[in-house]
Structure formats: C-alpha cells, structure tokens
Amino acid sequence: MTDHEVRQEQEHQELTASDTPWNLVIWNDPVNLMSYVSFVFRSYFGYSEKKADKLMLEVHRKGRSIVAHGGRERMEQHVVAMHGYGLWATVEKAVSGGKGQRG
Amino acid sequence: MARTFVPGSRGISGHLEEEERDLLRKVFGDVIQMLEPEARESEDPLVALTGIDPHAAPPRDAALRRLLPDGVKDGDEAALEFRRLTERSLRESKIGSLRAASLLLEGSELQLNSEEARHLAMALNDVRLVVSERLEIRTEADAEAVHAMHDWSKADDLEEYLSVLYNFVTWLQESLVQAMAYELDRTPDAAGEGEPS
C-alpha cells in the first residue's frame, strides 16, 4: 500500500470505530463567492457539480448546510481544511446521533 | 489591465500588470503579518513541535477572527479547545498559501498548475475576508453597496480605496475560480482530496 492508501485505511477504521455521527456545517457569509464555495465542495470532497451546487445554494439560502457527516476526528479535519479555504465551518454532534462521545 | 484567467492545455494562464502584482504581493504580505503568531518569550518548544498551543485564544481583531474562526458554534469551551489544537497549523497553512501565491506573481504572465491556482485562490479569498471586515460588509446589501467602486483614480479615502481593492480581488478570484472549475470538469479524476461520505 502507498502512504496515501495506508492513511485512507486508517481514516476508514477511525470512521467505523467511532459510532457517534458528527456533522460538518458550513455557514453563510456575504463575502465568499458562490462559485468558490461550490468549487471547494467539488474539489475537496469530490462531490459532483450538481451536489456541490445544491449544498452551496442551501448555505446561501438557509444560512447553513450540513455538507458531510461521520466520525468526529474526520469532521474536525474537514473543519480545519474548510477554514484553510476561508469558509466558516463548524463541527456538531448529529441530532439523531444517540450515543455521544463526549458530554 | 489584468486579463481574466483562461484554462488551457498547460494549465491556467493569466496576465497581471506590474502595479497589480506589487499591490497583491503587498496585501498578501499584510495578511501574512496578521497571521504570524506572536512571538512569546518563553514559548514552550513543544508548541512548535506539536502545533498544539495551550495559550491560543480567540483573536481580538475581527478581521483575524474571520481568518481563524471558531470550529464549534455556541460552545465557548469546546471552541477554545479546538482552537488550541488546530489554530497554529491553520495559521501556518494559510501563511504557506499566501507565500506561494506571492511567489507566483514574480512575472506578468502567469501559468498555473492546479496546486498553484489553489494557493492563489485561497490567498485572494483571505484578502477578501480581511478587507470585507475592514469595510464592515456584514450583509449581502453591504456587499452590493461596495460593488459600485471600481475606479482607482476616484478613490480618495481609505474606505473607497479598500472598496476598489475589494472589487479588484473579487473580480480576479471569480475569474480564477471559473477557470479552475473548468479544469475540474475536464479532469474529473483530479477532484477529491477527501472521499465522498
């Protein structure tokens, strides 16, 4: 396995080991360009143009959108990546999540 | 005048005049300076080594807070903990992109691969976040109001100057992102740093 594959495998294990779902939320702001937000969703998450545009419009119209969910650590990595791109992202426990990792 | 970015077989090409490149390098440098962590006299060497900063606190400057926002909403303690674990490396990655973007502006003719384009788009976005905060753009209506200012020669105070700068950087970023999206359409396999969930 390449380093990349090993890393993905580790991430996969983390994801399945943690049974608590967490959400990655993106918040609207009047500054980030719609085209840029959609591009980030496509290039970073590998989402289709259709899905990226749908999420971007949800952010724009509703003020926020859950763009990914999964293990907490993975979502926290995504938050940092989104902040790197200049999007405001937060991590939150999924409402229907049941068992919490903390609290 | 700068030209719009154009996707092509050798990547994304663009053209910027010397004054435009000087201006962008200057503002990239300003943002880098904002992001440089304050040097503390007795900094724990572990901070540099691990990237975990037990003294990190939400920035007092609103513009810097735009660059380094909370990672948890409505949870002061959790947000602070998150900041202590991640803020240092976020600062460093942003500084890295801004420096890379500055280096790309050495000559008038730009020829960018996808990684270089990404650095430039991120750097331009960070500039827009900072300038928007200085201009107090809080709503879509505020953003619209700023759009009217395009002429450097008509800018006679700081706010007007910042408005023209904001519009120039916005135009440049929009053009760059269009070209990047086109490249993504052409090479769908290149997409996906993360896996779809």
Short mmCIF file of C-alpha atoms in Angstrom, two decimals:
data_model
loop_
_atom_site.label_atom_id
_atom_site.label_comp_id
_atom_site.label_asym_id
_atom_site.label_seq_id
_atom_site.Cartn_x
_atom_site.Cartn_y
_atom_site.Cartn_z
CA MET A 1 0.00 0.00 0.00
CA THR A 2 1.14 3.53 -0.66
CA ASP A 3 1.26 6.05 2.18
CA HIS A 4 -1.94 7.54 0.85
CA GLU A 5 -3.71 4.17 0.93
CA VAL A 6 -2.46 3.47 4.44
CA ARG A 7 -3.78 6.83 5.55
CA GLN A 8 -7.13 6.21 3.93
CA GLU A 9 -7.33 2.82 5.56
CA GLN A 10 -6.60 4.37 8.96
CA GLU A 11 -9.22 7.01 8.36
CA HIS A 12 -11.70 4.35 7.37
CA GLN A 13 -11.01 2.45 10.59
CA GLU A 14 -11.42 5.62 12.63
CA LEU A 15 -14.71 6.23 10.92
CA THR A 16 -16.08 2.79 11.60
CA ALA A 17 -14.61 2.60 15.11
CA SER A 18 -16.49 5.71 16.13
CA ASP A 19 -20.22 5.08 16.24
CA THR A 20 -21.07 8.68 17.01
CA PRO A 21 -22.08 10.63 13.94
CA TRP A 22 -20.92 14.24 13.74
CA ASN A 23 -21.90 16.86 11.21
CA LEU A 24 -19.72 19.26 9.30
CA VAL A 25 -21.69 22.51 8.98
CA ILE A 26 -20.87 25.33 6.56
CA TRP A 27 -22.24 28.78 7.43
CA ASN A 28 -23.28 31.52 5.05
CA ASP A 29 -21.43 34.81 4.80
CA PRO A 30 -21.83 37.66 2.32
CA VAL A 31 -18.19 37.54 1.21
CA ASN A 32 -17.35 34.09 -0.13
CA LEU A 33 -18.22 33.76 -3.81
CA MET A 34 -20.85 31.18 -4.67
CA SER A 35 -18.62 29.80 -7.43
CA TYR A 36 -15.74 29.45 -4.96
CA VAL A 37 -17.84 27.66 -2.33
CA SER A 38 -19.13 25.23 -4.94
CA PHE A 39 -15.60 24.69 -6.29
CA VAL A 40 -14.32 23.88 -2.79
CA PHE A 41 -17.10 21.31 -2.29
CA ARG A 42 -16.27 19.70 -5.63
CA SER A 43 -12.51 19.67 -5.38
CA TYR A 44 -12.09 18.90 -1.69
CA PHE A 45 -14.93 16.41 -1.11
CA GLY A 46 -15.02 15.11 -4.66
CA TYR A 47 -18.73 15.94 -4.91
CA SER A 48 -20.46 16.20 -8.29
CA GLU A 49 -21.19 19.65 -9.64
CA LYS A 50 -24.89 19.06 -9.01
CA LYS A 51 -24.40 18.07 -5.39
CA ALA A 52 -21.89 20.87 -4.75
CA ASP A 53 -24.24 23.49 -6.21
CA LYS A 54 -27.16 22.16 -4.19
CA LEU A 55 -25.19 22.38 -0.93
CA MET A 56 -23.81 25.80 -1.83
CA LEU A 57 -27.32 27.14 -2.51
CA GLU A 58 -28.54 25.67 0.75
CA VAL A 59 -25.77 27.56 2.58
CA HIS A 60 -26.69 30.72 0.70
CA ARG A 61 -30.46 30.49 1.22
CA LYS A 62 -30.83 28.80 4.57
CA GLY A 63 -27.76 30.21 6.23
CA ARG A 64 -26.14 26.83 6.81
CA SER A 65 -25.81 23.36 5.37
CA ILE A 66 -24.53 20.02 6.59
CA VAL A 67 -22.04 19.07 3.92
CA ALA A 68 -20.55 15.92 5.45
CA HIS A 69 -21.03 13.62 8.39
CA GLY A 70 -19.06 10.87 10.01
CA GLY A 71 -16.55 10.29 12.78
CA ARG A 72 -15.66 13.26 14.92
CA GLU A 73 -11.94 13.37 14.14
CA ARG A 74 -12.55 13.23 10.43
CA MET A 75 -15.11 16.05 10.65
CA GLU A 76 -12.68 18.13 12.70
CA GLN A 77 -10.05 17.64 9.99
CA HIS A 78 -12.60 18.86 7.45
CA VAL A 79 -13.33 21.94 9.61
CA VAL A 80 -9.65 22.89 9.58
CA ALA A 81 -9.46 22.28 5.82
CA MET A 82 -12.55 24.47 5.24
CA HIS A 83 -11.06 27.23 7.40
CA GLY A 84 -7.95 26.92 5.24
CA TYR A 85 -10.13 27.72 2.23
CA GLY A 86 -11.72 30.62 4.12
CA LEU A 87 -15.14 29.02 4.57
CA TRP A 88 -16.66 29.14 8.03
CA ALA A 89 -17.20 25.58 9.15
CA THR A 90 -18.11 24.06 12.49
CA VAL A 91 -18.47 20.54 13.80
CA GLU A 92 -21.56 19.49 15.74
CA LYS A 93 -22.98 16.30 17.09
CA ALA A 94 -25.68 14.89 14.81
CA VAL A 95 -29.07 15.34 16.45
CA SER A 96 -30.20 11.77 15.84
CA GLY A 97 -26.78 10.57 16.93
CA GLY A 98 -27.76 8.81 20.15
CA LYS A 99 -24.59 7.83 21.99
CA GLY A 100 -22.29 10.79 22.48
CA GLN A 101 -18.53 10.61 22.54
CA ARG A 102 -18.40 13.44 25.00
CA GLY A 103 -20.87 15.08 27.34
CA MET B 1 -5.01 45.94 -17.03
CA ALA B 2 -5.21 42.41 -15.72
CA ARG B 3 -6.81 39.87 -18.02
CA THR B 4 -9.23 37.14 -17.00
CA PHE B 5 -7.73 33.72 -16.28
CA VAL B 6 -8.01 31.22 -19.11
CA PRO B 7 -7.83 27.42 -18.80
CA GLY B 8 -5.59 25.73 -21.36
CA SER B 9 -3.57 22.64 -22.12
CA ARG B 10 -0.67 23.84 -19.94
CA GLY B 11 -2.79 24.91 -17.00
CA ILE B 12 -4.45 28.21 -16.23
CA SER B 13 -2.91 31.31 -17.75
CA GLY B 14 -3.34 34.87 -16.65
CA HIS B 15 -1.80 38.28 -17.03
CA LEU B 16 -1.26 40.95 -14.38
CA GLU B 17 0.44 44.33 -14.71
CA GLU B 18 3.41 45.13 -12.51
CA GLU B 19 1.45 47.57 -10.31
CA GLU B 20 -1.26 44.96 -9.82
CA ARG B 21 1.28 42.30 -8.85
CA ASP B 22 3.03 44.71 -6.47
CA LEU B 23 -0.28 45.57 -4.86
CA LEU B 24 -1.28 41.93 -4.43
CA ARG B 25 2.11 40.96 -3.00
CA LYS B 26 1.83 43.86 -0.59
CA VAL B 27 -1.62 42.80 0.66
CA PHE B 28 -0.58 39.12 0.80
CA GLY B 29 2.34 40.30 2.97
CA ASP B 30 -0.04 42.28 5.20
CA VAL B 31 -2.23 39.23 5.73
CA ILE B 32 0.85 37.07 6.44
CA GLN B 33 1.86 39.58 9.10
CA MET B 34 -1.59 39.36 10.69
CA LEU B 35 -1.33 35.57 10.78
CA GLU B 36 2.21 35.31 12.17
CA PRO B 37 1.79 34.00 15.71
CA GLU B 38 3.00 36.48 18.31
CA ALA B 39 6.45 35.52 19.48
CA ARG B 40 6.29 34.69 23.16
CA GLU B 41 9.46 35.00 25.18
CA SER B 42 9.08 31.72 26.95
CA GLU B 43 7.40 29.70 24.27
CA ASP B 44 7.21 26.04 25.04
CA PRO B 45 9.26 24.26 22.37
CA LEU B 46 6.50 21.65 22.27
CA VAL B 47 4.19 24.23 20.68
CA ALA B 48 6.42 24.49 17.64
CA LEU B 49 6.92 20.74 17.57
CA THR B 50 3.33 19.57 18.01
CA GLY B 51 1.38 22.55 16.72
CA ILE B 52 -0.71 22.44 19.89
CA ASP B 53 -0.84 25.86 21.51
CA PRO B 54 -2.26 25.79 25.05
CA HIS B 55 -2.36 29.60 25.13
CA ALA B 56 -4.31 30.14 21.91
CA ALA B 57 -7.29 32.46 22.39
CA PRO B 58 -9.90 33.89 20.00
CA PRO B 59 -8.26 36.81 18.14
CA ARG B 60 -9.31 40.28 19.33
CA ASP B 61 -9.10 41.65 15.77
CA ALA B 62 -12.36 40.93 13.95
CA ALA B 63 -10.58 40.50 10.60
CA LEU B 64 -8.22 37.92 12.07
CA ARG B 65 -11.25 36.16 13.55
CA ARG B 66 -12.61 35.86 10.01
CA LEU B 67 -9.41 34.04 9.02
CA LEU B 68 -9.32 31.90 12.16
CA PRO B 69 -12.97 31.33 13.09
CA ASP B 70 -14.32 29.10 15.85
CA GLY B 71 -14.60 25.44 14.89
CA VAL B 72 -17.50 24.86 17.27
CA LYS B 73 -20.52 27.14 17.41
CA ASP B 74 -22.12 28.19 20.71
CA GLY B 75 -19.66 26.20 22.74
CA ASP B 76 -17.02 28.52 24.12
CA GLU B 77 -15.05 25.85 25.92
CA ALA B 78 -15.18 23.35 23.06
CA ALA B 79 -14.29 26.11 20.58
CA LEU B 80 -11.30 27.13 22.67
CA GLU B 81 -10.11 23.55 22.97
CA PHE B 82 -10.46 23.13 19.21
CA ARG B 83 -8.54 26.36 18.65
CA ARG B 84 -5.71 25.23 20.89
CA LEU B 85 -5.37 22.00 18.96
CA THR B 86 -5.67 23.40 15.44
CA GLU B 87 -5.12 27.15 15.18
CA ARG B 88 -1.34 27.05 14.95
CA SER B 89 -1.33 24.71 11.98
CA LEU B 90 -4.14 26.66 10.30
CA ARG B 91 -2.08 29.85 10.60
CA GLU B 92 0.90 28.04 9.11
CA SER B 93 -1.03 26.58 6.18
CA LYS B 94 -2.57 29.96 5.37
CA ILE B 95 0.82 31.65 5.54
CA GLY B 96 2.14 28.89 3.26
CA SER B 97 -0.53 29.55 0.64
CA LEU B 98 -0.04 33.33 0.83
CA ARG B 99 3.73 32.95 0.39
CA ALA B 100 3.27 30.53 -2.51
CA ALA B 101 0.81 32.96 -4.10
CA SER B 102 3.30 35.84 -3.75
CA LEU B 103 5.98 33.79 -5.50
CA LEU B 104 3.62 33.12 -8.40
CA LEU B 105 3.41 36.85 -9.06
CA GLU B 106 7.07 37.35 -9.98
CA GLY B 107 6.31 37.91 -13.66
CA SER B 108 3.45 39.38 -15.66
CA GLU B 109 2.49 36.16 -17.43
CA LEU B 110 1.05 33.58 -15.08
CA GLN B 111 0.92 29.88 -15.90
CA LEU B 112 -0.63 27.95 -13.03
CA ASN B 113 -0.99 24.24 -12.36
CA SER B 114 -3.94 23.20 -10.21
CA GLU B 115 -1.98 23.36 -6.94
CA GLU B 116 -0.66 26.85 -7.73
CA ALA B 117 -4.12 28.00 -8.73
CA ARG B 118 -5.47 26.67 -5.44
CA HIS B 119 -2.87 28.63 -3.43
CA LEU B 120 -3.69 31.79 -5.33
CA ALA B 121 -7.46 31.33 -4.92
CA MET B 122 -7.05 30.76 -1.17
CA ALA B 123 -4.77 33.80 -0.81
CA LEU B 124 -7.21 36.02 -2.73
CA ASN B 125 -10.04 34.73 -0.58
CA ASP B 126 -8.18 35.54 2.63
CA VAL B 127 -7.55 39.07 1.36
CA ARG B 128 -11.27 39.44 0.60
CA LEU B 129 -12.19 38.25 4.12
CA VAL B 130 -9.85 40.78 5.73
CA VAL B 131 -10.85 43.71 3.51
CA SER B 132 -14.56 42.91 3.88
CA GLU B 133 -14.19 43.09 7.63
CA ARG B 134 -12.42 46.46 7.40
CA LEU B 135 -15.28 47.64 5.15
CA GLU B 136 -17.79 46.16 7.61
CA ILE B 137 -19.51 44.03 4.97
CA ARG B 138 -21.99 42.09 7.09
CA THR B 139 -24.91 41.53 4.73
CA GLU B 140 -25.50 40.92 1.03
CA ALA B 141 -26.74 44.52 0.81
CA ASP B 142 -23.44 45.83 2.25
CA ALA B 143 -21.59 43.77 -0.36
CA GLU B 144 -23.76 45.24 -3.13
CA ALA B 145 -23.05 48.78 -1.94
CA VAL B 146 -19.30 48.20 -2.18
CA HIS B 147 -19.61 46.87 -5.76
CA ALA B 148 -20.03 50.35 -7.21
CA MET B 149 -16.39 51.37 -6.62
CA HIS B 150 -14.14 50.30 -9.49
CA ASP B 151 -12.00 53.28 -10.35
CA TRP B 152 -8.68 53.71 -8.52
CA SER B 153 -8.45 57.32 -9.68
CA LYS B 154 -11.74 58.18 -7.97
CA ALA B 155 -10.80 56.66 -4.63
CA ASP B 156 -9.87 59.48 -2.29
CA ASP B 157 -10.21 58.00 1.15
CA LEU B 158 -9.25 54.72 2.76
CA GLU B 159 -12.73 53.27 2.54
CA GLU B 160 -13.03 53.99 -1.18
CA TYR B 161 -9.53 52.66 -1.78
CA LEU B 162 -10.38 49.45 0.08
CA SER B 163 -13.61 49.15 -1.90
CA VAL B 164 -11.73 49.30 -5.20
CA LEU B 165 -9.19 46.80 -3.88
CA TYR B 166 -12.00 44.50 -2.74
CA ASN B 167 -13.69 44.64 -6.15
CA PHE B 168 -10.43 44.05 -8.00
CA VAL B 169 -9.56 41.00 -5.88
CA THR B 170 -13.15 39.72 -6.17
CA TRP B 171 -13.06 40.02 -9.96
CA LEU B 172 -9.69 38.25 -10.08
CA GLN B 173 -10.83 35.44 -7.81
CA GLU B 174 -14.08 34.92 -9.70
CA SER B 175 -12.17 34.65 -12.96
CA LEU B 176 -9.64 32.24 -11.42
CA VAL B 177 -12.33 30.04 -9.88
CA GLN B 178 -14.20 29.84 -13.21
CA ALA B 179 -11.01 28.59 -14.86
CA MET B 180 -10.39 26.12 -12.00
CA ALA B 181 -13.95 24.77 -12.26
CA TYR B 182 -13.46 24.32 -16.00
CA GLU B 183 -10.27 22.34 -15.34
CA LEU B 184 -12.19 20.20 -12.84
CA ASP B 185 -14.82 19.42 -15.49
CA ARG B 186 -12.09 18.37 -17.88
CA THR B 187 -10.25 16.11 -15.44
CA PRO B 188 -12.84 14.70 -13.05
CA ASP B 189 -10.27 12.25 -11.66
CA ALA B 190 -8.21 15.13 -10.33
CA ALA B 191 -11.03 16.01 -7.96
CA GLY B 192 -11.29 14.66 -4.47
CA GLU B 193 -8.75 15.32 -1.81
CA GLY B 194 -11.21 13.76 0.57
CA GLU B 195 -13.52 10.87 -0.08
CA PRO B 196 -17.24 11.34 -0.53
CA SER B 197 -19.02 10.45 2.66
#
